[in-house]
mmCIF file of C-alpha atoms in Angstrom:
data_model
loop_
_atom_site.group_PDB
_atom_site.id
_atom_site.type_symbol
_atom_site.label_atom_id
_atom_site.label_comp_id
_atom_site.label_asym_id
_atom_site.label_seq_id
_atom_site.Cartn_x
_atom_site.Cartn_y
_atom_site.Cartn_z
ATOM 1 C CA TYR A 1 -320.732 137.098 -35.030
ATOM 2 C CA ILE A 2 -317.548 135.862 -36.731
ATOM 3 C CA SER A 3 -317.147 134.753 -40.336
ATOM 4 C CA ILE A 4 -314.100 133.987 -42.619
ATOM 5 C CA MET A 5 -313.993 135.541 -46.000
ATOM 6 C CA LEU A 6 -311.458 136.696 -48.603
ATOM 7 C CA GLY A 7 -310.586 140.301 -48.845
ATOM 8 C CA GLU A 8 -311.154 142.576 -51.914
ATOM 9 C CA MET A 9 -309.277 141.958 -55.164
ATOM 10 C CA ILE A 10 -305.691 143.267 -55.500
ATOM 11 C CA MET A 11 -303.346 144.409 -58.076
ATOM 12 C CA TYR A 12 -300.437 142.071 -58.386
ATOM 13 C CA LYS A 13 -296.957 143.502 -59.188
ATOM 14 C CA ILE A 14 -294.500 141.228 -60.792
ATOM 15 C CA ALA A 15 -290.750 142.264 -61.406
ATOM 16 C CA ILE A 16 -288.593 140.474 -63.887
ATOM 17 C CA CYS A 17 -284.850 141.269 -63.708
ATOM 18 C CA ASP A 18 -282.434 139.831 -66.295
ATOM 19 C CA ASP A 19 -279.658 141.325 -68.347
ATOM 20 C CA HIS A 20 -280.983 139.370 -71.389
ATOM 21 C CA GLU A 21 -284.122 141.130 -72.748
ATOM 22 C CA HIS A 22 -285.060 137.968 -74.605
ATOM 23 C CA TYR A 23 -285.452 135.973 -71.362
ATOM 24 C CA ILE A 24 -287.592 138.725 -69.733
ATOM 25 C CA LYS A 25 -289.901 138.583 -72.682
ATOM 26 C CA ILE A 26 -290.132 134.720 -72.369
ATOM 27 C CA VAL A 27 -290.963 134.852 -68.655
ATOM 28 C CA LYS A 28 -293.566 137.571 -69.189
ATOM 29 C CA LYS A 29 -295.109 135.586 -72.105
ATOM 30 C CA LEU A 30 -295.284 132.331 -70.158
ATOM 31 C CA LEU A 31 -296.888 134.104 -67.144
ATOM 32 C CA ILE A 32 -299.597 135.538 -69.235
ATOM 33 C CA LYS A 33 -300.163 132.312 -71.126
ATOM 34 C CA GLN A 34 -300.048 129.860 -68.263
ATOM 35 C CA ALA A 35 -301.109 131.736 -65.219
ATOM 36 C CA ASN A 36 -304.868 131.982 -64.337
ATOM 37 C CA PHE A 37 -304.607 135.360 -62.518
ATOM 38 C CA PRO A 38 -307.692 136.088 -60.277
ATOM 39 C CA ASP A 39 -306.791 139.800 -60.362
ATOM 40 C CA ASP A 40 -305.066 142.535 -62.433
ATOM 41 C CA VAL A 41 -301.305 142.269 -62.887
ATOM 42 C CA ILE A 42 -298.609 144.877 -63.687
ATOM 43 C CA PHE A 43 -295.185 143.771 -65.008
ATOM 44 C CA TYR A 44 -292.030 145.698 -64.377
ATOM 45 C CA GLU A 45 -288.903 144.861 -66.452
ATOM 46 C CA PHE A 46 -285.281 145.569 -65.355
ATOM 47 C CA SER A 47 -282.027 144.867 -67.189
ATOM 48 C CA SER A 48 -279.766 145.011 -64.054
ATOM 49 C CA GLY A 49 -279.797 144.619 -60.221
ATOM 50 C CA GLU A 50 -279.073 148.330 -59.959
ATOM 51 C CA LYS A 51 -282.269 149.335 -61.817
ATOM 52 C CA LEU A 52 -284.363 146.857 -59.781
ATOM 53 C CA LEU A 53 -283.069 148.268 -56.518
ATOM 54 C CA GLU A 54 -283.759 151.830 -57.530
ATOM 55 C CA SER A 55 -287.402 151.012 -58.062
ATOM 56 C CA MET A 56 -287.969 149.238 -54.767
ATOM 57 C CA ARG A 57 -290.371 151.812 -53.752
ATOM 58 C CA GLU A 58 -292.871 149.457 -55.464
ATOM 59 C CA ASP A 59 -294.288 146.741 -53.259
ATOM 60 C CA TYR A 60 -293.646 143.801 -55.546
ATOM 61 C CA ASN A 61 -295.509 140.564 -54.936
ATOM 62 C CA LEU A 62 -293.313 138.400 -57.109
ATOM 63 C CA ILE A 63 -289.673 138.945 -58.428
ATOM 64 C CA PHE A 64 -287.851 136.876 -61.045
ATOM 65 C CA LEU A 65 -284.123 137.517 -60.602
ATOM 66 C CA ASP A 66 -281.199 136.428 -62.791
ATOM 67 C CA ILE A 67 -278.242 135.248 -60.796
ATOM 68 C CA GLN A 68 -275.483 136.040 -63.307
ATOM 69 C CA MET A 69 -275.621 139.660 -64.356
ATOM 70 C CA SER A 70 -272.995 142.329 -64.911
ATOM 71 C CA GLY A 71 -272.632 144.914 -62.220
ATOM 72 C CA ILE A 72 -274.502 143.749 -59.129
ATOM 73 C CA ASP A 73 -275.146 140.087 -59.427
ATOM 74 C CA GLY A 74 -278.439 138.374 -58.426
ATOM 75 C CA ASN A 75 -277.210 137.163 -55.032
ATOM 76 C CA GLU A 76 -276.124 140.673 -53.960
ATOM 77 C CA THR A 77 -279.219 142.270 -55.461
ATOM 78 C CA ALA A 78 -281.442 139.849 -53.494
ATOM 79 C CA LYS A 79 -279.623 140.714 -50.180
ATOM 80 C CA LEU A 80 -280.217 144.356 -50.713
ATOM 81 C CA LEU A 81 -283.903 144.149 -51.897
ATOM 82 C CA ARG A 82 -284.725 141.966 -48.932
ATOM 83 C CA GLN A 83 -283.876 144.963 -46.767
ATOM 84 C CA GLN A 84 -286.732 146.757 -48.512
ATOM 85 C CA ASN A 85 -289.205 144.009 -49.317
ATOM 86 C CA SER A 86 -289.141 140.934 -47.145
ATOM 87 C CA GLN A 87 -292.432 139.535 -48.418
ATOM 88 C CA ALA A 88 -292.174 139.157 -52.124
ATOM 89 C CA ILE A 89 -291.961 135.695 -53.633
ATOM 90 C CA LEU A 90 -288.374 135.478 -54.988
ATOM 91 C CA VAL A 91 -287.527 133.190 -57.904
ATOM 92 C CA PHE A 92 -283.872 132.857 -58.914
ATOM 93 C CA CYS A 93 -283.136 132.106 -62.598
ATOM 94 C CA THR A 94 -279.793 131.052 -63.886
ATOM 95 C CA GLY A 95 -278.154 129.326 -66.873
ATOM 96 C CA THR A 96 -275.403 127.353 -65.115
ATOM 97 C CA GLN A 97 -274.790 128.488 -61.487
ATOM 98 C CA GLN A 98 -275.930 126.004 -58.748
ATOM 99 C CA PRO A 99 -277.610 127.236 -55.477
ATOM 100 C CA THR A 100 -275.321 128.262 -52.717
ATOM 101 C CA THR A 101 -275.628 128.834 -48.931
ATOM 102 C CA GLU A 102 -275.793 132.560 -49.593
ATOM 103 C CA SER A 103 -278.595 132.146 -52.159
ATOM 104 C CA PHE A 104 -280.874 130.623 -49.590
ATOM 105 C CA LYS A 105 -280.255 133.222 -46.953
ATOM 106 C CA VAL A 106 -282.607 135.484 -48.906
ATOM 107 C CA HIS A 107 -285.445 132.911 -48.860
ATOM 108 C CA PRO A 108 -285.972 132.184 -52.473
ATOM 109 C CA TYR A 109 -289.161 130.295 -53.276
ATOM 110 C CA ARG A 110 -287.752 128.449 -56.308
ATOM 111 C CA TYR A 111 -284.298 128.104 -58.205
ATOM 112 C CA ILE A 112 -284.884 127.672 -61.801
ATOM 113 C CA LEU A 113 -282.268 126.583 -64.289
ATOM 114 C CA LYS A 114 -282.669 128.071 -67.768
ATOM 115 C CA ASP A 115 -282.941 125.596 -70.575
ATOM 116 C CA ALA A 116 -283.510 125.837 -74.347
ATOM 117 C CA THR A 117 -287.172 124.692 -74.131
ATOM 118 C CA HIS A 118 -287.940 126.510 -70.899
ATOM 119 C CA SER A 119 -289.415 123.338 -69.547
ATOM 120 C CA ASN A 120 -288.214 124.144 -65.975
ATOM 121 C CA LEU A 121 -289.797 127.507 -65.965
ATOM 122 C CA LYS A 122 -293.100 126.159 -67.445
ATOM 123 C CA SER A 123 -293.413 123.298 -64.878
ATOM 124 C CA GLU A 124 -292.726 125.633 -61.895
ATOM 125 C CA LEU A 125 -295.008 128.597 -62.856
ATOM 126 C CA PRO A 126 -298.268 127.085 -61.599
ATOM 127 C CA ASP A 127 -296.803 126.657 -58.067
ATOM 128 C CA ILE A 128 -295.228 129.981 -58.220
ATOM 129 C CA ILE A 129 -298.442 131.773 -59.025
ATOM 130 C CA ASP A 130 -300.436 129.787 -56.535
ATOM 131 C CA GLU A 131 -297.946 130.700 -53.728
ATOM 132 C CA MET A 132 -298.101 134.410 -54.643
ATOM 133 C CA VAL A 133 -301.966 134.336 -54.625
ATOM 134 C CA ARG A 134 -302.045 132.485 -51.412
ATOM 135 C CA LYS A 135 -299.561 134.704 -49.678
ATOM 136 C CA ASN A 136 -301.570 137.795 -50.676
ATOM 137 C CA GLU A 137 -304.955 136.609 -49.770
ATOM 138 C CA ARG A 138 -306.573 139.010 -47.212
ATOM 139 C CA ILE A 139 -308.569 136.639 -44.931
ATOM 140 C CA VAL A 140 -310.611 138.561 -42.409
ATOM 141 C CA LEU A 141 -312.901 138.072 -39.423
ATOM 142 C CA ASP A 142 -315.970 140.063 -38.827
ATOM 143 C CA LEU A 143 -316.299 140.681 -35.121
ATOM 144 C CA MET A 144 -319.539 141.894 -33.558
ATOM 145 C CA PHE A 145 -318.805 144.028 -30.372
ATOM 146 C CA ASP A 146 -320.516 146.937 -28.848
ATOM 147 C CA GLY A 147 -323.444 146.499 -31.340
ATOM 148 C CA ARG A 148 -321.296 146.942 -34.487
ATOM 149 C CA ILE A 149 -319.253 144.761 -36.802
ATOM 150 C CA THR A 150 -315.511 145.426 -37.196
ATOM 151 C CA ARG A 151 -313.490 143.658 -39.834
ATOM 152 C CA VAL A 152 -309.876 142.624 -38.923
ATOM 153 C CA GLU A 153 -307.313 140.732 -40.944
ATOM 154 C CA ILE A 154 -306.454 137.308 -39.431
ATOM 155 C CA LYS A 155 -302.664 137.979 -39.862
ATOM 156 C CA ASP A 156 -303.024 140.973 -37.566
ATOM 157 C CA ILE A 157 -304.324 138.934 -34.542
ATOM 158 C CA LEU A 158 -301.769 138.212 -31.905
ATOM 159 C CA TYR A 159 -303.894 136.102 -29.578
ATOM 160 C CA ILE A 160 -307.425 135.569 -28.434
ATOM 161 C CA MET A 161 -308.263 135.154 -24.783
ATOM 162 C CA VAL A 162 -311.243 134.040 -22.771
ATOM 163 C CA GLU A 163 -313.026 136.803 -21.075
ATOM 164 C CA LYS A 164 -316.166 136.948 -19.032
ATOM 165 C CA TYR A 165 -319.300 136.507 -21.374
ATOM 166 C CA GLY A 166 -317.102 136.059 -24.418
ATOM 167 C CA SER A 167 -313.526 136.458 -25.684
ATOM 168 C CA ARG A 168 -311.083 139.298 -26.319
ATOM 169 C CA VAL A 169 -309.121 139.584 -29.572
ATOM 170 C CA PHE A 170 -305.652 141.335 -29.320
ATOM 171 C CA LEU A 171 -304.333 142.877 -32.479
ATOM 172 C CA ALA A 172 -300.878 143.916 -33.662
ATOM 173 C CA GLN A 173 -300.312 147.581 -34.410
ATOM 174 C CA SER A 174 -301.281 148.176 -38.031
ATOM 175 C CA SER A 175 -302.508 150.821 -40.414
ATOM 176 C CA GLN A 176 -306.078 149.910 -39.543
ATOM 177 C CA GLU A 177 -307.838 152.610 -37.580
ATOM 178 C CA ILE A 178 -309.259 150.260 -34.921
ATOM 179 C CA GLU A 179 -308.562 149.353 -31.331
ATOM 180 C CA THR A 180 -305.845 146.951 -30.423
ATOM 181 C CA SER A 181 -308.211 144.815 -28.548
ATOM 182 C CA LEU A 182 -311.765 143.854 -29.288
ATOM 183 C CA LYS A 183 -314.389 142.190 -27.134
ATOM 184 C CA THR A 184 -316.682 139.775 -28.740
ATOM 185 C CA LYS A 185 -319.490 137.657 -27.131
ATOM 186 C CA GLU A 186 -318.444 134.544 -29.101
ATOM 187 C CA HIS A 187 -316.604 132.033 -27.081
ATOM 188 C CA ILE A 188 -313.030 130.904 -27.918
ATOM 189 C CA ARG A 189 -314.341 127.417 -28.394
ATOM 190 C CA SER A 190 -316.404 128.399 -31.319
ATOM 191 C CA ILE A 191 -313.686 130.751 -32.748
ATOM 192 C CA TYR A 192 -310.987 128.103 -32.862
ATOM 193 C CA PRO A 193 -312.389 125.750 -35.458
ATOM 194 C CA LYS A 194 -312.656 128.760 -37.910
ATOM 195 C CA ILE A 195 -309.200 129.924 -37.553
ATOM 196 C CA ALA A 196 -307.052 126.811 -36.641
ATOM 197 C CA GLN A 197 -306.090 126.302 -40.403
ATOM 198 C CA TYR A 198 -304.448 129.729 -40.390
ATOM 199 C CA GLY A 199 -301.830 128.955 -37.772
ATOM 200 C CA PHE A 200 -303.519 129.264 -34.410
ATOM 201 C CA SER A 201 -303.153 126.935 -31.459
ATOM 202 C CA TYR A 202 -304.011 126.698 -27.824
ATOM 203 C CA ALA A 203 -301.080 127.636 -25.544
ATOM 204 C CA HIS A 204 -303.422 127.484 -22.649
ATOM 205 C CA ASN A 205 -307.038 126.646 -22.026
ATOM 206 C CA SER A 206 -307.670 130.437 -21.785
ATOM 207 C CA PHE A 207 -306.108 131.586 -25.020
ATOM 208 C CA LEU A 208 -305.156 130.937 -28.684
ATOM 209 C CA VAL A 209 -302.038 132.219 -30.176
ATOM 210 C CA ASN A 210 -301.059 133.148 -33.835
ATOM 211 C CA PHE A 211 -297.981 131.430 -34.725
ATOM 212 C CA LYS A 212 -297.083 134.217 -37.176
ATOM 213 C CA HIS A 213 -296.350 136.553 -34.255
ATOM 214 C CA VAL A 214 -294.300 134.166 -32.061
ATOM 215 C CA VAL A 215 -290.649 135.176 -32.073
ATOM 216 C CA ASN A 216 -289.382 132.973 -29.244
ATOM 217 C CA LEU A 217 -290.507 129.921 -27.495
ATOM 218 C CA GLU A 218 -288.492 128.940 -24.345
ATOM 219 C CA LYS A 219 -289.454 126.700 -21.483
ATOM 220 C CA ASN A 220 -293.038 127.763 -20.443
ATOM 221 C CA LEU A 221 -292.984 131.243 -21.975
ATOM 222 C CA LEU A 222 -293.943 132.645 -25.434
ATOM 223 C CA LEU A 223 -292.529 135.968 -26.727
ATOM 224 C CA LEU A 224 -294.657 137.706 -29.404
ATOM 225 C CA ASP A 225 -293.320 140.297 -31.832
ATOM 226 C CA ASP A 226 -295.039 143.040 -29.963
ATOM 227 C CA GLY A 227 -293.225 142.304 -26.727
ATOM 228 C CA THR A 228 -296.118 140.429 -25.118
ATOM 229 C CA ILE A 229 -295.100 137.583 -22.900
ATOM 230 C CA LEU A 230 -297.571 134.576 -22.369
ATOM 231 C CA ASN A 231 -297.307 131.504 -20.240
ATOM 232 C CA ILE A 232 -297.760 128.062 -21.909
ATOM 233 C CA SER A 233 -299.634 125.614 -19.792
ATOM 234 C CA LYS A 234 -298.027 122.173 -19.045
ATOM 235 C CA SER A 235 -301.006 120.352 -20.637
ATOM 236 C CA LYS A 236 -300.780 122.325 -23.865
ATOM 237 C CA LYS A 237 -297.007 122.582 -24.283
ATOM 238 C CA LYS A 238 -296.250 119.430 -26.230
ATOM 239 C CA ASN A 239 -298.929 119.907 -28.740
ATOM 240 C CA PHE A 240 -298.307 123.629 -29.191
ATOM 241 C CA GLU A 241 -294.571 122.876 -29.861
ATOM 242 C CA LYS A 242 -295.444 120.259 -32.312
ATOM 243 C CA GLU A 243 -297.950 122.412 -34.259
ATOM 244 C CA PHE A 244 -295.511 125.433 -34.122
ATOM 245 C CA ILE A 245 -292.788 123.288 -35.700
ATOM 246 C CA SER A 246 -295.132 122.095 -38.497
ATOM 247 C CA TYR A 247 -296.220 125.779 -39.067
ATOM 248 C CA LEU A 248 -292.468 126.803 -39.380
ATOM 249 C CA LYS A 249 -291.714 123.945 -41.827
ATOM 250 C CA LEU A 250 -294.693 124.818 -43.984
ATOM 251 C CA ASN A 251 -294.303 128.583 -44.143
ATOM 252 C CA PHE A 252 -290.571 129.191 -43.843
ATOM 253 C CA ALA A 253 -288.560 126.080 -44.764
ATOM 254 C CA ASN A 254 -286.757 126.499 -48.199
ATOM 255 C CA LYS A 255 -288.871 125.093 -50.999
ATOM 256 C CA ARG A 256 -287.595 122.518 -53.244
ATOM 257 C CA SER A 257 -285.383 123.834 -55.965
ATOM 258 C CA SER A 258 -285.161 122.871 -59.621
#
């Protein structure tokens, strides 16, 4: 038996880094006022890039970062924090400075220009919060195998392959104390409609691949981030490449900036 559901509630951690205390208070106030948080939130406030970097033991979900600060500026701070936290939603804030090529190398979600009425910030906050929530949803599958149900996160699935009397789900190494492959009696044809929207596609009639784990696509071969190499069938190659490109644009392309 397989079902899709949301995981348990989480505690969101939001960092605001700006050398003007007044602006930190404004961002925090607007977040509390405008955001409809589905879970609990903890705010962390920092007056410099150095102090933010010292605290990066915290797993922040969202970071508001001023570009122009004394000491380490926002661009340099972002480069260093990305070495420790590659998943946080990053929002650059600045009074005058325009986006640069260097700025976008750290994959910011938004680039907000500060203004007297804070209209830019107000208009962007709903999208920013929605993206944070979406990115941290724990969508899971309940797999029935060997007479028991095991729950796995969809993001941990590498690929699913047809196997006699059912399918086998191959999982990335994770903190979960479960096997790296699970046998289920449900056929891949019935699994696909339930997970297609989460970035899965047929690379072959015999298996579905999770785009999240594809690191290289060349000729008729797929390389996954765990080192697995899979063959793409000629009949599936064109559609797989098309869907993979759409996935990359949706999930990794630079978002529009203010």
